[in-house]
Coordinates of C-alpha atoms in Angstrom, one line a residue:
M1 CA -1.9 -3.7 71.2
G2 CA -4.2 -5.9 69.2
P3 CA -5.9 -9.1 70.2
L4 CA -3.8 -12.2 70.9
P5 CA -3.4 -14.6 68.0
R6 CA -5.9 -17.5 67.7
T7 CA -4.3 -20.9 67.6
L8 CA -4.9 -22.9 64.5
E9 CA -3.7 -26.5 64.3
L10 CA -2.9 -28.0 60.9
F11 CA -2.9 -31.8 61.0
Y12 CA -1.1 -32.9 57.8
D13 CA 0.7 -35.6 55.9
V14 CA 3.1 -34.8 53.0
L15 CA 1.2 -37.4 50.9
S16 CA -1.8 -35.1 50.8
P17 CA -1.7 -32.4 48.1
Y18 CA -4.6 -30.7 49.7
S19 CA -2.6 -30.5 53.0
W20 CA 0.2 -28.8 51.1
L21 CA -2.1 -26.2 49.6
A22 CA -3.6 -25.5 53.0
F23 CA -0.2 -25.4 54.5
E24 CA 1.1 -22.8 52.0
V25 CA -2.0 -20.6 52.4
L26 CA -1.8 -20.7 56.2
C27 CA 2.0 -20.0 56.3
R28 CA 1.6 -17.1 53.9
Y29 CA -1.3 -15.4 55.8
K30 CA -0.7 -16.4 59.5
N31 CA 0.6 -13.0 60.4
I32 CA -2.1 -11.1 58.4
W33 CA -4.8 -13.3 59.9
N34 CA -3.2 -13.1 63.4
V35 CA -3.0 -16.8 63.7
S36 CA -0.6 -18.9 65.7
L37 CA -0.1 -21.8 63.4
Q38 CA 0.6 -25.2 65.1
L39 CA 1.9 -27.7 62.6
R40 CA 0.9 -31.3 63.5
P41 CA 2.5 -34.1 61.4
T42 CA -0.1 -36.8 61.2
L43 CA -0.4 -40.1 59.3
I44 CA -3.0 -40.0 56.6
A45 CA -3.3 -43.8 56.6
G46 CA -4.4 -43.7 60.2
I47 CA -7.0 -41.2 59.5
M48 CA -8.3 -43.2 56.5
K49 CA -8.5 -46.3 58.7
D50 CA -10.3 -44.5 61.6
S51 CA -12.8 -42.8 59.3
G52 CA -13.5 -45.8 57.1
N53 CA -13.1 -43.6 54.0
Q54 CA -11.5 -44.8 50.8
P55 CA -8.7 -42.7 49.3
P56 CA -10.4 -40.5 46.7
A57 CA -7.8 -41.7 44.1
L58 CA -9.4 -45.2 44.3
L59 CA -12.7 -43.9 43.0
P60 CA -12.6 -43.1 39.3
R61 CA -14.8 -39.9 39.4
K62 CA -13.1 -38.6 42.5
A63 CA -9.7 -39.4 41.1
L64 CA -10.4 -37.3 38.0
Y65 CA -11.8 -34.5 40.1
V66 CA -8.8 -34.5 42.4
K67 CA -6.4 -34.5 39.5
N68 CA -8.0 -31.4 37.9
D69 CA -8.8 -29.7 41.2
V70 CA -5.2 -30.0 42.5
R71 CA -3.8 -28.7 39.2
L72 CA -6.2 -25.7 39.2
L73 CA -5.7 -24.9 42.9
G74 CA -1.9 -25.1 42.5
Q75 CA -2.1 -22.6 39.6
Y76 CA -4.3 -20.3 41.5
L77 CA -2.3 -20.4 44.7
Q78 CA 1.0 -20.4 42.9
V79 CA 2.1 -23.7 44.4
P80 CA 4.2 -25.8 42.0
I81 CA 2.2 -28.9 42.4
H82 CA 2.2 -31.8 39.9
L83 CA 1.0 -35.4 40.4
P84 CA 3.8 -37.9 40.5
K85 CA 4.2 -40.0 37.3
D86 CA 3.5 -43.2 39.1
F87 CA 0.9 -41.8 41.4
F88 CA -0.5 -45.1 42.7
F89 CA 2.9 -46.5 43.5
V90 CA 4.0 -43.4 45.3
I91 CA 0.8 -43.0 47.3
F92 CA -0.2 -46.6 48.0
E93 CA 3.0 -48.6 47.9
K94 CA 5.7 -46.2 49.2
G95 CA 3.5 -44.1 51.5
S96 CA 4.9 -41.5 53.9
L97 CA 5.5 -43.4 57.2
T98 CA 9.2 -42.7 57.6
A99 CA 8.9 -39.1 56.3
M100 CA 6.1 -38.4 58.8
R101 CA 8.1 -40.0 61.7
F102 CA 11.0 -37.8 60.7
L103 CA 8.8 -34.7 60.7
T104 CA 7.5 -35.8 64.2
I105 CA 11.0 -35.9 65.6
V106 CA 11.9 -32.6 63.9
K107 CA 8.8 -31.0 65.6
L108 CA 10.0 -32.5 69.0
E109 CA 13.7 -31.4 68.7
H110 CA 13.8 -28.6 66.1
P111 CA 10.4 -27.0 65.8
E112 CA 11.9 -24.0 64.1
L113 CA 12.8 -26.2 61.1
L114 CA 9.5 -28.0 60.8
E115 CA 7.9 -25.7 58.3
K116 CA 11.0 -25.8 56.0
V117 CA 11.5 -29.5 56.2
S118 CA 7.8 -30.2 55.6
R119 CA 7.8 -27.9 52.6
E120 CA 10.9 -29.6 51.2
L121 CA 9.3 -33.0 51.5
W122 CA 6.2 -31.8 49.7
M123 CA 8.3 -30.3 47.0
R124 CA 10.1 -33.6 46.5
V125 CA 7.0 -35.7 46.1
W126 CA 4.5 -33.2 44.6
S127 CA 6.7 -30.9 42.6
R128 CA 9.8 -32.8 41.5
D129 CA 8.5 -36.4 41.6
E130 CA 11.3 -37.4 43.9
D131 CA 11.4 -40.0 46.6
I132 CA 10.5 -39.3 50.3
T133 CA 10.9 -42.8 51.7
E134 CA 14.5 -43.6 51.4
P135 CA 16.9 -42.3 54.1
Q136 CA 19.1 -40.4 51.5
S137 CA 15.9 -38.6 50.2
I138 CA 14.8 -37.6 53.7
L139 CA 18.4 -36.4 54.5
A140 CA 18.5 -34.4 51.3
A141 CA 15.2 -32.7 52.2
A142 CA 16.4 -31.9 55.7
E143 CA 19.7 -30.5 54.5
K144 CA 18.0 -28.4 51.8
A145 CA 15.8 -27.0 54.6
G146 CA 18.8 -25.9 56.6
M147 CA 19.5 -28.8 58.9
S148 CA 23.1 -30.0 59.3
T149 CA 23.9 -33.4 57.8
G150 CA 25.0 -34.8 61.1
R151 CA 21.9 -33.7 63.0
A152 CA 19.6 -34.9 60.2
R153 CA 21.3 -38.4 60.4
E154 CA 20.9 -38.4 64.2
L155 CA 17.2 -37.7 63.9
L156 CA 16.7 -40.2 61.1
E157 CA 18.3 -42.9 63.2
R158 CA 15.7 -42.3 65.9
V159 CA 12.5 -42.4 63.7
S160 CA 11.6 -45.9 64.8
T161 CA 12.0 -45.3 68.5
P162 CA 8.9 -45.8 70.7
Q163 CA 8.9 -42.1 71.6
V164 CA 8.6 -41.0 67.9
K165 CA 6.1 -43.8 67.0
N166 CA 3.9 -43.0 70.0
Q167 CA 4.0 -39.2 69.3
L168 CA 2.9 -39.7 65.7
K169 CA 0.1 -42.1 66.8
E170 CA -1.0 -39.7 69.5
T171 CA -1.2 -36.8 67.0
T172 CA -3.0 -38.9 64.4
D173 CA -5.5 -40.0 67.2
A174 CA -6.0 -36.4 68.1
A175 CA -6.8 -35.5 64.5
C176 CA -9.3 -38.4 64.5
K177 CA -10.9 -37.2 67.7
Y178 CA -11.5 -33.8 66.1
G179 CA -13.6 -35.7 63.5
T180 CA -11.0 -35.5 60.7
S181 CA -11.8 -37.7 57.7
I182 CA -10.4 -37.8 54.2
D183 CA -13.0 -37.3 51.5
V184 CA -13.3 -35.2 48.5
Q185 CA -16.7 -34.0 47.6
P186 CA -16.9 -32.0 44.3
S187 CA -18.8 -28.8 44.9
T188 CA -21.2 -27.5 42.3
A189 CA -19.2 -24.2 42.3
A190 CA -16.0 -25.9 41.2
Q191 CA -17.6 -27.8 38.3

C-alpha cells in the first residue's frame, strides 16, 4: 500500500486559457502523481479585483505573449485551444459569471460531473468559439457532459440563489487568501 494521495486544489475560471491547460494536465496525471484533485470554480474577475492586477490582454506586449504562449502550450499539451474571434468581447463584455455559478452548483450537487461540465465549457469558449453565457449554451454544455436536460434546467434556475452566489464568493475569497493573482510574466526560457 502506497502513500495516501496529496490534495491539490485547482481554483479556476473557464475564461482562463491557462486554467484550462493546468486542468487538463492535472486531470491526465492525477493518478500517476498520486494527487487528489479538488476542482474549485472561482471567479477570475474577483481575483483581478483583489490582486489589483490588470488582465494581461489589456497590455499590448503581454497580450501578444499570451496569444503565442497559449497557442504553443496548446499544441504541446494536445489541448485544442484557440482564441475566440472577438476575444475582447468574449472576455471583457460577456465574462463567465453565470457559467461559474453553474459550475458552483454542479460541484455542490453533482461533483461527479464537475470535470466533464467544466471541460465542455472550456471547449465551447476556447476551442469552438461558442457562447458560455446564455442559458441554452450552458444547458448544451451540461447535456454534452452527461447531465439530463431536466436536471441541468433545475440547476440553471438556481444559479442566482444566495447559496450559489455565496459559495462562489467564498471560493474566490479562499483563492485570494492563498495569494492568487493573475499576471503573466514572460520567462526568458520561453522567448
